[in-house]
C-alpha cells in the first residue's frame, strides 16, 4: 500500500504498540481517583500535557476528544457574557468544517460573521482581516495550514494586525495541519487559542488538545465531573493522551530531516506531475511540506482516485470529512472554477513515504491520465 492521504489521518507510530501493553497492565486507573496508582496516571497525563505545550511554548492546555471538539469549545465560548448579546466574528471561507459550521450557526443565531475569501493567492492577508475588525469583534479565527491546499497563513502577522485594531478581540488559529510541521511559538505571538489533533501526527484518533493563553475566556463545553481544570469534563482518554505525547516525541526525533524529507517528496511529485497533460497546481508555492493539491483537466478527481486505488495508491479528492457531501467551498474561495474543482486531487505525505513510492505514484497517475483523460461528465 502507498498511503498518500496523511492530511486525512496518519498511521499510528509503531512505538505506540509497546505503550499499549504497558498501559493495559499498569496505567489504566482513573486519573481522578485518590490512591497512588491513579495519581501516577494523572502525573503521566500532566507530563504529556507539558511535552505537547513545550513544542509551541503554549502557556496552558486541556485535552479534548478531537480537533473538532477543541474548535467548538473555543467558538461557542459563551460570548454573550463578554459584551453585547449580538457580536461580530471574522473567519475565512476555507476553514475546516469544524470551524466553518460553528460560525454558520452563530450567524443563524443572529451574530454577524464575515467569511473572508483568500482569493487566487490562497493566503489570507493581515490587512484583509484587520480592515473588518470593529469595536464588537469578539473573535477572529484563521487557520494556520489549510487542509486541502496546504496554504500557510502568517497567523502571527494576522493576530498582530487584529490586536492593533482592537486589543480586546480574541484570536484563534486551527493548527491541526500545522502542529509539528510548521514552526510556531505561541508565547511570543498574540494568538489566544490554538488547537491540534493526535491522529494527524501519528497518534490515535479521538484525542485533541486546546492550547490557550492564561486569563483568556474559556467556557466549558462539556459539563460533568470537572476534569481538565473544570474546562472539559469526562474521564480522560488516558491511552490516547499518552500516545499523543509519545507520537509527538517520535516525530520530534530527527525532526528537521523529517520535514525536509516530506518537502523533497512533495517537490519530486510536483516536478513529475506538472508535465502531465492539463496539470494545474492548486497548492500555493510555499505550502506546507506535506500537502500537494493538483487538478488534471479532463480527469475527474474521483475517477483518478479509484484508478490509483487499483494500483494500491491511496489519495484524496479533498478533506476526508467532507468526502461524503463533497463541497467545493475551499476551491471556490480561492477562485477555482467548478469544472477544475471536480478534477482536484490531494496527495499528502508523511516522513515514512519514500521517493520510490512518489515516483511510482507519478508514473501511475500519468498512465491513468493517458488512458482515461477526457472521459468527463459534462
Ligand atoms: N482542522 C483541520 C485543519 C483538519 O484538517 C481537521 C481534520 O481533518 C480537523 C480540524 C479536525 O480534527 P479531528 O479529526 O481531530 O476532529
CSV table of N, CA, C and O and ligand atoms in Angstrom, one decimal, residues 7-9 64-71 94-99 143-148 172 174-178 195-200 204-209 291 319-321 346, ligand 1:
chain,number,residue,atom,x,y,z
A,7,UNK,N,-3.0,13.8,5.2
A,7,UNK,CA,-3.7,15.0,5.8
A,7,UNK,C,-5.1,14.6,6.4
A,7,UNK,O,-5.7,15.2,7.2
A,8,UNK,N,-5.5,13.4,5.9
A,8,UNK,CA,-6.8,12.8,6.5
A,8,UNK,C,-6.5,12.2,7.8
A,8,UNK,O,-7.2,12.5,8.8
A,9,UNK,N,-5.5,11.3,7.8
A,9,UNK,CA,-5.1,10.8,9.1
A,9,UNK,C,-3.7,10.1,8.8
A,9,UNK,O,-3.4,9.8,7.7
A,64,UNK,N,-8.9,17.3,24.7
A,64,UNK,CA,-10.3,17.1,24.2
A,64,UNK,C,-10.4,15.8,23.5
A,64,UNK,O,-9.4,15.1,23.3
A,65,UNK,N,-11.6,15.5,22.9
A,65,UNK,CA,-11.8,14.3,22.2
A,65,UNK,C,-11.3,14.3,20.8
A,65,UNK,O,-11.1,13.3,20.1
A,66,UNK,N,-11.0,15.5,20.3
A,66,UNK,CA,-10.5,15.7,18.9
A,66,UNK,C,-10.3,17.2,18.6
A,66,UNK,O,-10.7,18.0,19.4
A,67,UNK,N,-9.8,17.4,17.4
A,67,UNK,CA,-9.6,18.8,17.0
A,67,UNK,C,-10.9,19.5,16.9
A,67,UNK,O,-11.1,20.7,17.2
A,68,UNK,N,-11.9,18.8,16.4
A,68,UNK,CA,-13.3,19.3,16.2
A,68,UNK,C,-13.8,19.8,17.5
A,68,UNK,O,-14.4,21.0,17.6
A,69,UNK,N,-13.7,19.0,18.6
A,69,UNK,CA,-14.3,19.5,19.9
A,69,UNK,C,-13.5,20.7,20.4
A,69,UNK,O,-14.1,21.6,20.9
A,70,UNK,N,-12.2,20.7,20.2
A,70,UNK,CA,-11.4,21.9,20.6
A,70,UNK,C,-11.9,23.2,19.9
A,70,UNK,O,-12.1,24.2,20.6
A,71,UNK,N,-12.1,23.1,18.6
A,71,UNK,CA,-12.6,24.3,17.9
A,71,UNK,C,-14.0,24.7,18.4
A,71,UNK,O,-14.2,25.9,18.6
A,94,UNK,N,-12.5,29.3,3.9
A,94,UNK,CA,-11.9,28.0,3.6
A,94,UNK,C,-11.5,27.2,4.9
A,94,UNK,O,-10.6,26.3,4.8
A,95,UNK,N,-12.1,27.6,6.0
A,95,UNK,CA,-11.8,26.9,7.3
A,95,UNK,C,-12.3,25.4,7.2
A,95,UNK,O,-13.2,25.1,6.4
A,96,UNK,N,-11.7,24.6,8.0
A,96,UNK,CA,-12.2,23.2,8.1
A,96,UNK,C,-13.7,23.3,8.6
A,96,UNK,O,-14.0,24.2,9.4
A,97,UNK,N,-14.5,22.3,8.2
A,97,UNK,CA,-15.9,22.4,8.7
A,97,UNK,C,-16.1,22.5,10.2
A,97,UNK,O,-17.1,23.1,10.7
A,98,UNK,N,-15.1,22.0,11.0
A,98,UNK,CA,-15.3,22.1,12.5
A,98,UNK,C,-15.2,23.6,12.9
A,98,UNK,O,-15.6,23.8,14.1
A,99,UNK,N,-14.7,24.4,12.1
A,99,UNK,CA,-14.7,25.9,12.4
A,99,UNK,C,-15.8,26.6,11.6
A,99,UNK,O,-16.7,27.3,12.2
A,143,UNK,N,-7.3,29.8,10.1
A,143,UNK,CA,-6.5,28.5,10.2
A,143,UNK,C,-5.0,28.8,9.9
A,143,UNK,O,-4.7,29.6,9.1
A,144,UNK,N,-4.2,27.9,10.5
A,144,UNK,CA,-2.7,28.0,10.2
A,144,UNK,C,-2.4,27.4,8.9
A,144,UNK,O,-1.8,28.1,8.0
A,145,UNK,N,-2.7,26.1,8.7
A,145,UNK,CA,-2.5,25.5,7.4
A,145,UNK,C,-3.8,24.9,6.9
A,145,UNK,O,-4.5,24.2,7.6
A,146,UNK,N,-4.1,25.3,5.6
A,146,UNK,CA,-5.3,24.8,5.0
A,146,UNK,C,-5.2,23.3,4.7
A,146,UNK,O,-4.2,22.9,4.1
A,147,UNK,N,-6.2,22.5,5.1
A,147,UNK,CA,-6.1,21.0,5.0
A,147,UNK,C,-6.3,20.5,3.6
A,147,UNK,O,-5.9,19.4,3.3
A,148,UNK,N,-6.8,21.4,2.7
A,148,UNK,CA,-6.9,20.9,1.3
A,148,UNK,C,-5.8,21.4,0.4
A,148,UNK,O,-5.3,20.6,-0.4
A,172,UNK,N,-8.1,33.1,17.4
A,172,UNK,CA,-7.9,31.6,17.4
A,172,UNK,C,-7.3,31.1,16.1
A,172,UNK,O,-7.7,31.6,15.0
A,174,UNK,N,-6.7,27.4,14.0
A,174,UNK,CA,-6.8,25.9,14.0
A,174,UNK,C,-5.4,25.4,13.5
A,174,UNK,O,-5.1,25.7,12.3
A,175,UNK,N,-4.7,24.8,14.3
A,175,UNK,CA,-3.3,24.4,14.0
A,175,UNK,C,-3.2,22.9,13.7
A,175,UNK,O,-2.1,22.3,13.7
A,176,UNK,N,-4.4,22.2,13.4
A,176,UNK,CA,-4.4,20.8,13.3
A,176,UNK,C,-3.5,20.3,12.2
A,176,UNK,O,-2.8,19.3,12.4
A,177,UNK,N,-3.4,21.0,11.0
A,177,UNK,CA,-2.5,20.5,10.0
A,177,UNK,C,-1.1,21.1,10.1
A,177,UNK,O,-0.2,20.7,9.4
A,178,UNK,N,-0.9,22.0,11.1
A,178,UNK,CA,0.4,22.7,11.2
A,178,UNK,C,1.2,22.2,12.3
A,178,UNK,O,2.5,22.2,12.2
A,195,UNK,N,-5.1,24.9,18.3
A,195,UNK,CA,-5.6,23.5,18.5
A,195,UNK,C,-4.7,22.5,17.7
A,195,UNK,O,-4.2,22.9,16.6
A,196,UNK,N,-4.7,21.3,18.2
A,196,UNK,CA,-4.0,20.2,17.4
A,196,UNK,C,-4.7,18.9,17.7
A,196,UNK,O,-5.6,18.8,18.6
A,197,UNK,N,-4.4,17.9,16.8
A,197,UNK,CA,-5.1,16.6,16.9
A,197,UNK,C,-4.1,15.5,16.8
A,197,UNK,O,-3.2,15.5,15.8
A,198,UNK,N,-4.2,14.5,17.6
A,198,UNK,CA,-3.2,13.4,17.7
A,198,UNK,C,-3.1,12.6,16.4
A,198,UNK,O,-2.0,12.3,16.0
A,199,UNK,N,-4.2,12.4,15.8
A,199,UNK,CA,-4.2,11.4,14.7
A,199,UNK,C,-3.5,12.0,13.4
A,199,UNK,O,-3.3,11.3,12.4
A,200,UNK,N,-3.2,13.3,13.5
A,200,UNK,CA,-2.5,13.9,12.3
A,200,UNK,C,-1.0,13.8,12.5
A,200,UNK,O,-0.3,14.2,11.6
A,204,UNK,N,-3.3,8.6,17.9
A,204,UNK,CA,-4.5,7.9,17.7
A,204,UNK,C,-5.7,8.8,17.4
A,204,UNK,O,-5.7,10.0,17.9
A,205,UNK,N,-6.7,8.3,16.8
A,205,UNK,CA,-7.9,9.1,16.6
A,205,UNK,C,-8.6,9.3,17.9
A,205,UNK,O,-8.5,8.4,18.7
A,206,UNK,N,-9.3,10.4,18.1
A,206,UNK,CA,-10.0,10.6,19.3
A,206,UNK,C,-9.3,11.3,20.4
A,206,UNK,O,-9.7,11.2,21.6
A,207,UNK,N,-8.2,12.1,20.1
A,207,UNK,CA,-7.6,12.9,21.1
A,207,UNK,C,-7.2,14.2,20.5
A,207,UNK,O,-6.4,14.2,19.5
A,208,UNK,N,-7.6,15.3,21.1
A,208,UNK,CA,-7.2,16.6,20.6
A,208,UNK,C,-6.7,17.4,21.8
A,208,UNK,O,-6.7,17.0,22.9
A,209,UNK,N,-6.2,18.6,21.4
A,209,UNK,CA,-5.6,19.5,22.5
A,209,UNK,C,-6.0,20.9,22.2
A,209,UNK,O,-5.9,21.3,21.0
A,291,UNK,N,1.5,18.7,1.9
A,291,UNK,CA,0.2,18.7,1.1
A,291,UNK,C,0.5,19.2,-0.4
A,291,UNK,O,1.0,20.3,-0.5
A,319,UNK,N,-11.0,17.1,1.6
A,319,UNK,CA,-11.0,16.8,3.0
A,319,UNK,C,-11.8,15.5,3.2
A,319,UNK,O,-12.8,15.3,2.7
A,320,UNK,N,-11.2,14.6,4.0
A,320,UNK,CA,-11.9,13.3,4.3
A,320,UNK,C,-13.2,13.4,4.9
A,320,UNK,O,-14.2,12.7,4.5
A,321,UNK,N,-13.4,14.4,5.8
A,321,UNK,CA,-14.6,14.6,6.5
A,321,UNK,C,-15.7,15.1,5.6
A,321,UNK,O,-16.9,15.0,5.9
A,346,UNK,N,-5.8,15.5,-3.9
A,346,UNK,CA,-4.8,15.9,-2.8
A,346,UNK,C,-3.9,14.7,-2.6
A,346,UNK,O,-4.4,13.6,-2.2
B,1,LIG,N1,-8.9,21.2,11.5
B,1,LIG,C1,-8.2,20.8,10.4
B,1,LIG,C2,-7.5,21.8,9.5
B,1,LIG,C3,-8.3,19.4,10.0
B,1,LIG,O1,-7.6,19.0,8.9
B,1,LIG,C4,-9.0,18.5,10.7
B,1,LIG,C5,-9.2,17.1,10.3
B,1,LIG,O2,-9.1,16.8,9.2
B,1,LIG,C6,-9.7,19.0,11.9
B,1,LIG,C7,-9.6,20.3,12.2
B,1,LIG,C8,-10.5,18.1,12.8
B,1,LIG,O3,-9.7,17.3,13.6
B,1,LIG,P1,-10.3,16.0,14.2
B,1,LIG,O4,-10.3,15.0,13.2
B,1,LIG,O5,-9.3,15.6,15.3
B,1,LIG,O6,-11.6,16.3,14.8
